[in-house]
XYZ file of C-alpha atoms in Angstrom:
160
model
C -28.638 -1.682 -14.003
C -28.607 -2.442 -10.306
C -30.977 -4.274 -7.977
C -32.032 -3.883 -4.368
C -29.318 -5.378 -2.144
C -26.481 -4.762 -4.613
C -23.244 -3.540 -3.048
C -21.966 -0.490 -4.879
C -19.377 2.273 -4.698
C -20.381 5.876 -5.201
C -17.314 8.070 -5.870
C -16.630 10.759 -3.268
C -18.953 9.004 -0.786
C -17.766 5.391 -0.502
C -19.351 1.957 -0.571
C -22.942 1.220 0.241
C -25.930 -0.996 -0.423
C -28.904 -0.251 -2.635
C -31.760 -0.277 -0.142
C -34.658 0.455 -2.462
C -35.809 1.738 -5.804
C -38.432 4.437 -5.552
C -40.419 6.582 -7.911
C -40.335 10.239 -6.908
C -41.747 13.357 -8.460
C -39.296 16.237 -8.770
C -40.150 19.459 -10.558
C -43.348 17.914 -11.910
C -41.526 14.943 -13.443
C -41.671 11.355 -12.153
C -38.400 9.448 -12.095
C -37.044 6.201 -10.677
C -34.330 6.579 -8.031
C -31.854 4.236 -6.430
C -31.749 4.782 -2.660
C -28.254 3.881 -1.443
C -27.194 3.599 2.198
C -23.534 4.626 2.457
C -21.850 2.540 5.156
C -19.276 4.750 6.815
C -21.216 8.032 6.853
C -24.616 6.352 7.444
C -25.910 8.715 4.748
C -28.668 7.907 2.265
C -28.169 9.010 -1.315
C -30.790 9.167 -4.064
C -29.541 8.779 -7.612
C -31.956 9.014 -10.549
C -31.757 6.167 -13.048
C -30.882 8.589 -15.864
C -27.768 9.816 -13.969
C -26.212 6.426 -13.209
C -23.701 6.583 -16.080
C -22.465 10.078 -15.246
C -22.289 9.323 -11.497
C -19.635 6.581 -11.960
C -21.639 4.336 -9.608
C -20.162 0.850 -9.862
C -20.486 -2.573 -8.232
C -17.940 -3.318 -5.517
C -14.876 -5.235 -6.646
C -14.273 -8.888 -5.911
C -11.857 -10.190 -3.301
C -9.113 -10.990 -5.845
C -9.145 -7.402 -7.150
C -8.968 -6.079 -3.594
C -6.024 -8.370 -2.762
C -4.075 -7.268 -5.839
C -4.822 -3.631 -4.964
C -3.506 -4.098 -1.420
C -0.327 -5.728 -2.796
C -0.022 -2.757 -5.140
C 0.840 -0.524 -2.149
C 4.148 -2.241 -1.547
C 5.004 -3.357 -5.085
C 4.377 -0.304 -7.239
C 6.624 2.713 -7.648
C 5.210 6.021 -6.511
C 4.409 8.693 -9.060
C 6.838 11.573 -8.505
C 4.125 13.970 -7.480
C 6.310 16.030 -5.168
C 7.752 17.849 -8.199
C 4.282 18.833 -9.454
C 2.854 22.101 -8.065
C 0.441 21.483 -5.157
C -2.616 22.848 -6.978
C -2.027 20.639 -10.019
C -1.241 17.603 -7.824
C -4.488 18.150 -5.904
C -6.499 18.232 -9.154
C -4.831 15.069 -10.492
C -5.590 13.219 -7.271
C -9.158 14.560 -7.096
C -9.813 13.339 -10.649
C -8.553 9.884 -9.649
C -10.889 9.758 -6.658
C -13.868 11.036 -8.685
C -13.297 8.271 -11.245
C -14.529 5.755 -8.693
C -11.786 3.336 -9.695
C -10.397 1.217 -6.855
C -6.931 1.260 -8.403
C -6.866 5.030 -8.958
C -8.092 5.654 -5.413
C -5.347 3.347 -4.151
C -2.790 5.339 -6.172
C -3.865 8.496 -4.334
C -3.467 6.757 -0.963
C -0.083 5.317 -1.918
C 1.320 8.540 -3.342
C 0.091 10.829 -0.569
C 1.173 8.418 2.173
C 4.671 8.162 0.720
C 4.849 11.903 0.109
C 3.794 12.491 3.729
C 6.761 10.402 4.874
C 9.081 12.772 2.951
C 7.410 16.083 3.779
C 4.292 17.173 5.618
C 1.193 17.334 3.447
C -0.787 20.541 3.262
C -4.208 20.519 4.945
C -6.204 19.842 1.761
C -3.978 16.874 0.874
C -4.251 15.519 4.426
C -8.044 15.684 4.093
C -7.889 14.052 0.666
C -5.734 11.211 2.014
C -8.135 10.655 4.899
C -11.148 10.598 2.551
C -9.462 8.263 0.037
C -8.684 5.856 2.886
C -12.295 6.025 4.108
C -13.570 5.183 0.624
C -11.234 2.187 0.328
C -12.033 1.012 3.857
C -15.764 1.169 3.132
C -15.290 -1.089 0.106
C -13.064 -3.459 2.097
C -15.842 -3.780 4.696
C -18.320 -4.950 2.060
C -15.888 -7.221 0.212
C -14.312 -8.923 3.230
C -17.053 -8.550 5.828
C -14.589 -6.710 8.084
C -15.314 -4.187 10.785
C -14.083 -0.669 10.101
C -11.231 -1.221 12.571
C -10.130 -4.486 10.919
C -10.135 -2.858 7.476
C -8.152 0.113 8.806
C -5.593 -2.212 10.456
C -5.149 -4.189 7.217
C -4.717 -1.018 5.176
C -2.146 0.367 7.625
C -0.259 -2.963 7.568
C 0.220 -2.543 3.798
C 2.570 0.390 4.457
C 4.747 -1.272 7.131
């Protein structure tokens, strides 16, 4: 389990810090909740202890894992997603983001960025790319102690 002050990633929201553990009563039942402050959106999220496994909440990665992920952008071949129908491609990428995995989120960023250089992304894929970048940037901020701008600059440099 997690402790107050732990740095975590909550899929589809980004990285944050566990601010407190509180007991709340919902529908007549008392439960323990993690209260997580999400960095980029400044949102607070409550997750009940009994839903931690299904939420894919995870600790942030270490610096070495982040570095290998950033190198991954220039070293790895892109999945040939342009031949997959847009609806199916969207679902594949959404599943990767929902997994909470740093590597799978990075694959979405890599593939959509490269696809965007070949042809214009549709609006839902543009939004997905923007969100996937925000999630990665939020984790970079906690791992490296960067500002949002520094993390964004480093991520953009990976594609040049």
